[in-house]
PDB file of N, CA, C and O in Angstrom:
ATOM      1  N   MET A1374     133.892 116.413 -49.848  1.00  0.00           N
ATOM      2  CA  MET A1374     134.964 115.436 -49.636  1.00  0.00           C
ATOM      3  C   MET A1374     135.634 115.766 -48.198  1.00  0.00           C
ATOM      4  O   MET A1374     136.109 114.916 -47.638  1.00  0.00           O
ATOM      5  N   LYS A1375     135.628 117.045 -47.939  1.00  0.00           N
ATOM      6  CA  LYS A1375     136.459 117.510 -46.889  1.00  0.00           C
ATOM      7  C   LYS A1375     135.673 116.983 -45.452  1.00  0.00           C
ATOM      8  O   LYS A1375     136.065 116.475 -44.662  1.00  0.00           O
ATOM      9  N   ILE A1376     134.346 117.131 -45.478  1.00  0.00           N
ATOM     10  CA  ILE A1376     133.474 116.636 -44.581  1.00  0.00           C
ATOM     11  C   ILE A1376     133.676 115.166 -44.259  1.00  0.00           C
ATOM     12  O   ILE A1376     133.706 114.683 -43.191  1.00  0.00           O
ATOM     13  N   PHE A1377     133.603 114.392 -45.414  1.00  0.00           N
ATOM     14  CA  PHE A1377     133.720 112.905 -45.437  1.00  0.00           C
ATOM     15  C   PHE A1377     135.086 112.432 -44.781  1.00  0.00           C
ATOM     16  O   PHE A1377     135.017 111.665 -43.997  1.00  0.00           O
ATOM     17  N   THR A1378     136.244 113.171 -45.145  1.00  0.00           N
ATOM     18  CA  THR A1378     137.547 112.795 -44.504  1.00  0.00           C
ATOM     19  C   THR A1378     137.584 113.329 -43.143  1.00  0.00           C
ATOM     20  O   THR A1378     138.032 112.607 -42.251  1.00  0.00           O
ATOM     21  N   SER A1379     136.900 114.417 -42.760  1.00  0.00           N
ATOM     22  CA  SER A1379     136.892 114.745 -41.268  1.00  0.00           C
ATOM     23  C   SER A1379     136.155 113.760 -40.422  1.00  0.00           C
ATOM     24  O   SER A1379     136.630 113.522 -39.434  1.00  0.00           O
ATOM     25  N   ILE A1380     135.069 113.144 -40.993  1.00  0.00           N
ATOM     26  CA  ILE A1380     134.374 112.238 -40.175  1.00  0.00           C
ATOM     27  C   ILE A1380     135.014 110.912 -40.132  1.00  0.00           C
ATOM     28  O   ILE A1380     135.132 110.335 -38.988  1.00  0.00           O
ATOM     29  N   LEU A1381     135.862 110.460 -41.190  1.00  0.00           N
ATOM     30  CA  LEU A1381     136.642 109.303 -41.000  1.00  0.00           C
ATOM     31  C   LEU A1381     137.849 109.614 -40.067  1.00  0.00           C
ATOM     32  O   LEU A1381     138.208 108.513 -39.328  1.00  0.00           O
ATOM     33  N   VAL A1382     138.416 110.676 -40.067  1.00  0.00           N
ATOM     34  CA  VAL A1382     139.484 110.848 -39.097  1.00  0.00           C
ATOM     35  C   VAL A1382     138.984 110.952 -37.710  1.00  0.00           C
ATOM     36  O   VAL A1382     139.514 110.253 -36.785  1.00  0.00           O
ATOM     37  N   LEU A1383     137.815 111.342 -37.429  1.00  0.00           N
ATOM     38  CA  LEU A1383     137.227 111.359 -36.186  1.00  0.00           C
ATOM     39  C   LEU A1383     136.819 109.930 -35.833  1.00  0.00           C
ATOM     40  O   LEU A1383     137.069 109.515 -34.592  1.00  0.00           O
ATOM     41  N   LEU A1384     136.329 109.215 -36.657  1.00  0.00           N
ATOM     42  CA  LEU A1384     135.930 107.911 -36.363  1.00  0.00           C
ATOM     43  C   LEU A1384     137.408 107.048 -36.044  1.00  0.00           C
ATOM     44  O   LEU A1384     137.434 106.146 -35.042  1.00  0.00           O
ATOM     45  N   ALA A1385     138.414 107.231 -36.814  1.00  0.00           N
ATOM     46  CA  ALA A1385     139.798 106.660 -36.499  1.00  0.00           C
ATOM     47  C   ALA A1385     140.237 107.008 -35.153  1.00  0.00           C
ATOM     48  O   ALA A1385     140.801 106.141 -34.423  1.00  0.00           O
ATOM     49  N   LEU A1386     140.125 108.310 -34.835  1.00  0.00           N
ATOM     50  CA  LEU A1386     140.599 108.670 -33.452  1.00  0.00           C
ATOM     51  C   LEU A1386     139.726 108.080 -32.391  1.00  0.00           C
ATOM     52  O   LEU A1386     140.283 107.861 -31.264  1.00  0.00           O
ATOM     53  N   ALA A1387     138.380 107.885 -32.673  1.00  0.00           N
ATOM     54  CA  ALA A1387     137.723 107.332 -31.584  1.00  0.00           C
ATOM     55  C   ALA A1387     137.980 105.787 -31.402  1.00  0.00           C
ATOM     56  O   ALA A1387     138.037 105.285 -30.326  1.00  0.00           O
ATOM     57  N   LEU A1388     138.397 105.269 -32.498  1.00  0.00           N
ATOM     58  CA  LEU A1388     138.914 103.782 -32.368  1.00  0.00           C
ATOM     59  C   LEU A1388     140.129 103.674 -31.707  1.00  0.00           C
ATOM     60  O   LEU A1388     140.502 102.743 -30.936  1.00  0.00           O
ATOM     61  N   ILE A1389     141.089 104.632 -31.841  1.00  0.00           N
ATOM     62  CA  ILE A1389     142.323 104.608 -30.885  1.00  0.00           C
ATOM     63  C   ILE A1389     142.023 104.809 -29.691  1.00  0.00           C
ATOM     64  O   ILE A1389     142.577 104.043 -28.819  1.00  0.00           O
ATOM     65  N   VAL A1390     141.200 105.794 -29.207  1.00  0.00           N
ATOM     66  CA  VAL A1390     140.738 105.887 -27.904  1.00  0.00           C
ATOM     67  C   VAL A1390     140.148 104.658 -27.374  1.00  0.00           C
ATOM     68  O   VAL A1390     140.423 104.126 -26.270  1.00  0.00           O
ATOM     69  N   PHE A1391     139.184 104.046 -28.014  1.00  0.00           N
ATOM     70  CA  PHE A1391     138.573 102.742 -27.698  1.00  0.00           C
ATOM     71  C   PHE A1391     139.676 101.698 -27.328  1.00  0.00           C
ATOM     72  O   PHE A1391     139.480 100.992 -26.382  1.00  0.00           O
ATOM     73  N   ASN A1392     140.629 101.471 -28.345  1.00  0.00           N
ATOM     74  CA  ASN A1392     141.547 100.330 -28.215  1.00  0.00           C
ATOM     75  C   ASN A1392     142.502 100.732 -27.040  1.00  0.00           C
ATOM     76  O   ASN A1392     143.088  99.693 -26.465  1.00  0.00           O
ATOM     77  N   ILE A1393     142.882 101.898 -26.706  1.00  0.00           N
ATOM     78  CA  ILE A1393     143.624 102.137 -25.616  1.00  0.00           C
ATOM     79  C   ILE A1393     142.872 101.768 -24.345  1.00  0.00           C
ATOM     80  O   ILE A1393     143.659 101.284 -23.323  1.00  0.00           O
ATOM     81  N   THR A1394     141.572 101.814 -24.183  1.00  0.00           N
ATOM     82  CA  THR A1394     140.870 101.347 -23.133  1.00  0.00           C
ATOM     83  C   THR A1394     140.960  99.793 -22.888  1.00  0.00           C
ATOM     84  O   THR A1394     140.785  99.334 -21.845  1.00  0.00           O
ATOM     85  N   LEU A1395     141.276  99.137 -24.108  1.00  0.00           N
ATOM     86  CA  LEU A1395     141.305  97.695 -24.083  1.00  0.00           C
ATOM     87  C   LEU A1395     142.790  97.169 -23.574  1.00  0.00           C
ATOM     88  O   LEU A1395     142.854  95.966 -23.368  1.00  0.00           O
ATOM     89  N   LEU A1396     143.623  98.042 -23.639  1.00  0.00           N
ATOM     90  CA  LEU A1396     145.165  97.685 -23.335  1.00  0.00           C
ATOM     91  C   LEU A1396     145.196  97.211 -21.832  1.00  0.00           C
ATOM     92  O   LEU A1396     144.587  97.817 -20.826  1.00  0.00           O
ATOM     93  N   ASP A1397     145.806  96.132 -21.574  1.00  0.00           N
ATOM     94  CA  ASP A1397     146.369  95.716 -20.322  1.00  0.00           C
ATOM     95  C   ASP A1397     147.783  95.999 -20.153  1.00  0.00           C
ATOM     96  O   ASP A1397     148.611  95.510 -20.596  1.00  0.00           O
ATOM     97  N   PHE A1398     148.016  97.131 -19.404  1.00  0.00           N
ATOM     98  CA  PHE A1398     149.385  97.591 -19.165  1.00  0.00           C
ATOM     99  C   PHE A1398     150.354  96.618 -18.421  1.00  0.00           C
ATOM    100  O   PHE A1398     151.472  96.801 -18.436  1.00  0.00           O
ATOM    101  N   LYS A1399     149.718  95.718 -17.657  1.00  0.00           N
ATOM    102  CA  LYS A1399     150.466  94.715 -16.855  1.00  0.00           C
ATOM    103  C   LYS A1399     150.940  93.757 -17.949  1.00  0.00           C
ATOM    104  O   LYS A1399     152.084  93.233 -17.698  1.00  0.00           O
ATOM    105  N   ASN A1400     150.173  93.263 -18.788  1.00  0.00           N
ATOM    106  CA  ASN A1400     150.653  92.340 -19.701  1.00  0.00           C
ATOM    107  C   ASN A1400     150.343  92.794 -21.055  1.00  0.00           C
ATOM    108  O   ASN A1400     149.329  92.351 -21.753  1.00  0.00           O
ATOM    109  N   PRO A1401     151.122  93.603 -21.643  1.00  0.00           N
ATOM    110  CA  PRO A1401     150.844  94.306 -22.840  1.00  0.00           C
ATOM    111  C   PRO A1401     150.760  93.475 -24.169  1.00  0.00           C
ATOM    112  O   PRO A1401     150.156  93.798 -25.216  1.00  0.00           O
ATOM    113  N   PHE A1402     151.454  92.324 -24.137  1.00  0.00           N
ATOM    114  CA  PHE A1402     151.530  91.488 -25.322  1.00  0.00           C
ATOM    115  C   PHE A1402     150.901  90.172 -25.255  1.00  0.00           C
ATOM    116  O   PHE A1402     151.261  89.229 -25.818  1.00  0.00           O
ATOM    117  N   GLN A1403     149.818  90.209 -24.453  1.00  0.00           N
ATOM    118  CA  GLN A1403     149.002  89.003 -24.380  1.00  0.00           C
ATOM    119  C   GLN A1403     147.675  89.346 -24.357  1.00  0.00           C
ATOM    120  O   GLN A1403     147.060  90.292 -23.981  1.00  0.00           O
ATOM    121  N   GLY A1404     146.799  88.249 -25.037  1.00  0.00           N
ATOM    122  CA  GLY A1404     145.386  88.328 -25.119  1.00  0.00           C
ATOM    123  C   GLY A1404     144.904  89.450 -25.831  1.00  0.00           C
ATOM    124  O   GLY A1404     145.292  89.628 -27.111  1.00  0.00           O
ATOM    125  N   ASP A1405     143.871  90.170 -25.317  1.00  0.00           N
ATOM    126  CA  ASP A1405     143.244  91.345 -25.940  1.00  0.00           C
ATOM    127  C   ASP A1405     144.224  92.540 -26.190  1.00  0.00           C
ATOM    128  O   ASP A1405     143.842  93.452 -27.103  1.00  0.00           O
ATOM    129  N   SER A1406     145.182  92.569 -25.437  1.00  0.00           N
ATOM    130  CA  SER A1406     146.116  93.630 -25.594  1.00  0.00           C
ATOM    131  C   SER A1406     146.889  93.705 -26.937  1.00  0.00           C
ATOM    132  O   SER A1406     146.991  94.766 -27.598  1.00  0.00           O
ATOM    133  N   ILE A1407     147.265  92.657 -27.378  1.00  0.00           N
ATOM    134  CA  ILE A1407     147.753  92.661 -28.809  1.00  0.00           C
ATOM    135  C   ILE A1407     146.790  92.975 -29.840  1.00  0.00           C
ATOM    136  O   ILE A1407     147.307  93.704 -30.781  1.00  0.00           O
ATOM    137  N   VAL A1408     145.640  92.605 -29.744  1.00  0.00           N
ATOM    138  CA  VAL A1408     144.506  93.051 -30.651  1.00  0.00           C
ATOM    139  C   VAL A1408     144.413  94.544 -30.548  1.00  0.00           C
ATOM    140  O   VAL A1408     144.278  95.326 -31.529  1.00  0.00           O
ATOM    141  N   ALA A1409     144.408  95.070 -29.442  1.00  0.00           N
ATOM    142  CA  ALA A1409     144.394  96.501 -29.164  1.00  0.00           C
ATOM    143  C   ALA A1409     145.517  97.221 -29.755  1.00  0.00           C
ATOM    144  O   ALA A1409     145.321  98.325 -30.513  1.00  0.00           O
ATOM    145  N   PHE A1410     146.717  96.684 -29.589  1.00  0.00           N
ATOM    146  CA  PHE A1410     147.885  97.450 -30.343  1.00  0.00           C
ATOM    147  C   PHE A1410     147.670  97.292 -31.868  1.00  0.00           C
ATOM    148  O   PHE A1410     148.018  98.344 -32.448  1.00  0.00           O
ATOM    149  N   ILE A1411     147.204  96.312 -32.355  1.00  0.00           N
ATOM    150  CA  ILE A1411     146.767  96.198 -33.822  1.00  0.00           C
ATOM    151  C   ILE A1411     145.990  97.246 -34.201  1.00  0.00           C
ATOM    152  O   ILE A1411     146.030  97.923 -35.443  1.00  0.00           O
ATOM    153  N   GLY A1412     144.814  97.338 -33.428  1.00  0.00           N
ATOM    154  CA  GLY A1412     143.897  98.295 -33.788  1.00  0.00           C
ATOM    155  C   GLY A1412     144.309  99.777 -33.748  1.00  0.00           C
ATOM    156  O   GLY A1412     143.878 100.468 -34.478  1.00  0.00           O
ATOM    157  N   ILE A1413     145.130 100.022 -32.720  1.00  0.00           N
ATOM    158  CA  ILE A1413     145.689 101.332 -32.567  1.00  0.00           C
ATOM    159  C   ILE A1413     146.544 101.706 -33.788  1.00  0.00           C
ATOM    160  O   ILE A1413     146.498 102.812 -34.309  1.00  0.00           O
ATOM    161  N   ALA A1414     147.372 100.694 -34.083  1.00  0.00           N
ATOM    162  CA  ALA A1414     148.353 100.938 -35.437  1.00  0.00           C
ATOM    163  C   ALA A1414     147.461 101.077 -36.602  1.00  0.00           C
ATOM    164  O   ALA A1414     147.858 102.045 -37.424  1.00  0.00           O
ATOM    165  N   ALA A1415     146.635 100.330 -36.767  1.00  0.00           N
ATOM    166  CA  ALA A1415     145.747 100.439 -38.019  1.00  0.00           C
ATOM    167  C   ALA A1415     144.890 101.847 -37.990  1.00  0.00           C
ATOM    168  O   ALA A1415     145.008 102.450 -39.148  1.00  0.00           O
ATOM    169  N   SER A1416     144.452 102.334 -36.930  1.00  0.00           N
ATOM    170  CA  SER A1416     143.641 103.528 -36.762  1.00  0.00           C
ATOM    171  C   SER A1416     144.651 104.558 -36.982  1.00  0.00           C
ATOM    172  O   SER A1416     144.381 105.635 -37.668  1.00  0.00           O
ATOM    173  N   PHE A1417     145.884 104.592 -36.555  1.00  0.00           N
ATOM    174  CA  PHE A1417     146.828 105.668 -36.589  1.00  0.00           C
ATOM    175  C   PHE A1417     147.292 105.651 -38.172  1.00  0.00           C
ATOM    176  O   PHE A1417     147.529 106.869 -38.686  1.00  0.00           O
ATOM    177  N   CYS A1418     147.532 104.595 -38.877  1.00  0.00           N
ATOM    178  CA  CYS A1418     147.778 104.521 -40.221  1.00  0.00           C
ATOM    179  C   CYS A1418     146.619 105.226 -41.051  1.00  0.00           C
ATOM    180  O   CYS A1418     146.823 106.010 -42.064  1.00  0.00           O
ATOM    181  N   ALA A1419     145.345 104.919 -40.627  1.00  0.00           N
ATOM    182  CA  ALA A1419     144.250 105.500 -41.348  1.00  0.00           C
ATOM    183  C   ALA A1419     144.250 107.020 -41.196  1.00  0.00           C
ATOM    184  O   ALA A1419     143.929 107.768 -42.275  1.00  0.00           O
ATOM    185  N   VAL A1420     144.468 107.493 -40.018  1.00  0.00           N
ATOM    186  CA  VAL A1420     144.541 108.897 -39.833  1.00  0.00           C
ATOM    187  C   VAL A1420     145.595 109.527 -40.686  1.00  0.00           C
ATOM    188  O   VAL A1420     145.371 110.620 -41.490  1.00  0.00           O
ATOM    189  N   LEU A1421     146.786 108.978 -40.831  1.00  0.00           N
ATOM    190  CA  LEU A1421     147.977 109.541 -41.551  1.00  0.00           C
ATOM    191  C   LEU A1421     147.553 109.422 -42.940  1.00  0.00           C
ATOM    192  O   LEU A1421     147.841 110.471 -43.676  1.00  0.00           O
ATOM    193  N   ILE A1422     146.912 108.426 -43.436  1.00  0.00           N
ATOM    194  CA  ILE A1422     146.568 108.435 -44.975  1.00  0.00           C
ATOM    195  C   ILE A1422     145.489 109.444 -45.307  1.00  0.00           C
ATOM    196  O   ILE A1422     145.528 110.037 -46.257  1.00  0.00           O
ATOM    197  N   LEU A1423     144.482 109.585 -44.346  1.00  0.00           N
ATOM    198  CA  LEU A1423     143.508 110.544 -44.684  1.00  0.00           C
ATOM    199  C   LEU A1423     144.034 112.083 -44.640  1.00  0.00           C
ATOM    200  O   LEU A1423     143.580 112.955 -45.537  1.00  0.00           O
ATOM    201  N   LEU A1424     144.946 112.274 -43.701  1.00  0.00           N
ATOM    202  CA  LEU A1424     145.593 113.586 -43.773  1.00  0.00           C
ATOM    203  C   LEU A1424     146.425 113.744 -44.904  1.00  0.00           C
ATOM    204  O   LEU A1424     146.381 115.017 -45.550  1.00  0.00           O
ATOM    205  N   ILE A1425     147.106 112.876 -45.448  1.00  0.00           N
ATOM    206  CA  ILE A1425     147.845 113.005 -46.619  1.00  0.00           C
ATOM    207  C   ILE A1425     147.062 113.213 -47.859  1.00  0.00           C
ATOM    208  O   ILE A1425     147.299 113.990 -48.645  1.00  0.00           O
ATOM    209  N   PHE A1426     145.867 112.529 -47.842  1.00  0.00           N
ATOM    210  CA  PHE A1426     144.895 112.628 -48.908  1.00  0.00           C
ATOM    211  C   PHE A1426     144.420 114.094 -48.854  1.00  0.00           C
ATOM    212  O   PHE A1426     144.248 114.856 -49.963  1.00  0.00           O
ATOM    213  N   ARG A1427     144.072 114.663 -47.700  1.00  0.00           N
ATOM    214  CA  ARG A1427     143.547 116.002 -47.625  1.00  0.00           C
ATOM    215  C   ARG A1427     144.466 117.156 -48.026  1.00  0.00           C
ATOM    216  O   ARG A1427     144.156 117.926 -48.862  1.00  0.00           O
ATOM    217  N   ILE A1428     145.874 116.931 -47.774  1.00  0.00           N
ATOM    218  CA  ILE A1428     146.864 117.811 -48.127  1.00  0.00           C
ATOM    219  C   ILE A1428     147.181 117.757 -49.642  1.00  0.00           C
ATOM    220  O   ILE A1428     147.272 118.767 -50.325  1.00  0.00           O
ATOM    221  N   SER A1429     146.986 116.487 -50.283  1.00  0.00           N
ATOM    222  CA  SER A1429     147.239 116.390 -51.611  1.00  0.00           C
ATOM    223  C   SER A1429     146.053 117.189 -52.359  1.00  0.00           C
ATOM    224  O   SER A1429     146.266 117.661 -53.379  1.00  0.00           O
ATOM    225  N   LYS A1430     144.891 116.852 -51.882  1.00  0.00           N
ATOM    226  CA  LYS A1430     143.601 117.713 -52.620  1.00  0.00           C
ATOM    227  C   LYS A1430     143.811 119.264 -52.410  1.00  0.00           C
ATOM    228  O   LYS A1430     143.561 119.901 -53.381  1.00  0.00           O
ATOM    229  N   ARG A1431     144.306 119.670 -51.338  1.00  0.00           N
ATOM    230  CA  ARG A1431     144.651 121.159 -51.252  1.00  0.00           C
ATOM    231  C   ARG A1431     145.662 121.547 -52.317  1.00  0.00           C
ATOM    232  O   ARG A1431     145.480 122.693 -52.964  1.00  0.00           O
ATOM    233  N   ILE A1432     146.727 120.772 -52.430  1.00  0.00           N
ATOM    234  CA  ILE A1432     147.815 121.053 -53.449  1.00  0.00           C
ATOM    235  C   ILE A1432     147.187 121.083 -54.740  1.00  0.00           C
ATOM    236  O   ILE A1432     147.536 121.938 -55.631  1.00  0.00           O
ATOM    237  N   GLU A1433     146.328 120.070 -55.169  1.00  0.00           N
ATOM    238  CA  GLU A1433     145.708 120.017 -56.317  1.00  0.00           C
ATOM    239  C   GLU A1433     144.866 121.261 -56.719  1.00  0.00           C
ATOM    240  O   GLU A1433     144.761 121.740 -57.841  1.00  0.00           O
ATOM    241  N   GLU A1434     144.201 121.573 -55.666  1.00  0.00           N
ATOM    242  CA  GLU A1434     143.193 122.816 -55.830  1.00  0.00           C
ATOM    243  C   GLU A1434     144.088 124.035 -56.110  1.00  0.00           C
ATOM    244  O   GLU A1434     143.732 124.828 -56.913  1.00  0.00           O
ATOM    245  N   LYS A1435     145.296 124.255 -55.485  1.00  0.00           N
ATOM    246  CA  LYS A1435     146.178 125.401 -55.696  1.00  0.00           C
ATOM    247  C   LYS A1435     146.712 125.355 -57.066  1.00  0.00           C
ATOM    248  O   LYS A1435     146.938 126.266 -57.639  1.00  0.00           O
ATOM    249  N   MET A1436     147.035 124.112 -57.439  1.00  0.00           N
ATOM    250  CA  MET A1436     147.722 123.918 -58.895  1.00  0.00           C
ATOM    251  C   MET A1436     146.672 124.354 -59.991  1.00  0.00           C
ATOM    252  O   MET A1436     146.941 124.960 -60.998  1.00  0.00           O
ATOM    253  N   ASN A1437     145.388 123.919 -59.659  1.00  0.00           N
ATOM    254  CA  ASN A1437     144.340 124.285 -60.632  1.00  0.00           C
ATOM    255  C   ASN A1437     144.062 125.850 -60.592  1.00  0.00           C
ATOM    256  O   ASN A1437     143.539 126.316 -61.600  1.00  0.00           O
ATOM    257  N   ASP A1438     144.061 126.444 -59.429  1.00  0.00           N
ATOM    258  CA  ASP A1438     143.793 127.926 -59.415  1.00  0.00           C
ATOM    259  C   ASP A1438     144.900 128.680 -60.246  1.00  0.00           C
ATOM    260  O   ASP A1438     144.688 129.661 -60.647  1.00  0.00           O
ATOM    261  N   ASN A1439     146.091 128.180 -60.116  1.00  0.00           N
ATOM    262  CA  ASN A1439     147.311 128.890 -60.821  1.00  0.00           C
ATOM    263  C   ASN A1439     147.167 128.858 -62.321  1.00  0.00           C
ATOM    264  O   ASN A1439     148.007 129.673 -63.062  1.00  0.00           O
ATOM    265  N   ARG A1440     146.397 127.978 -62.935  1.00  0.00           N
ATOM    266  CA  ARG A1440     146.465 127.882 -64.381  1.00  0.00           C
ATOM    267  C   ARG A1440     145.575 128.979 -64.811  1.00  0.00           C
ATOM    268  O   ARG A1440     144.784 129.589 -64.898  1.00  0.00           O
TER     269      ARG A1440
END
């Protein structure tokens, strides 16, 4: 599961980088830039969710080891 989440985090980070290249800094809220902002926000949320999931699994493992 750790490898799977790591791969997904890397893919989400790659999407963030890709969407940053699509941004037009002169007109940030028009055309493809708004789509890029949405993509960056969605990828950032995915990274946060995956990191929270990984931390919760670590806590669960520690709780099971203490029993």
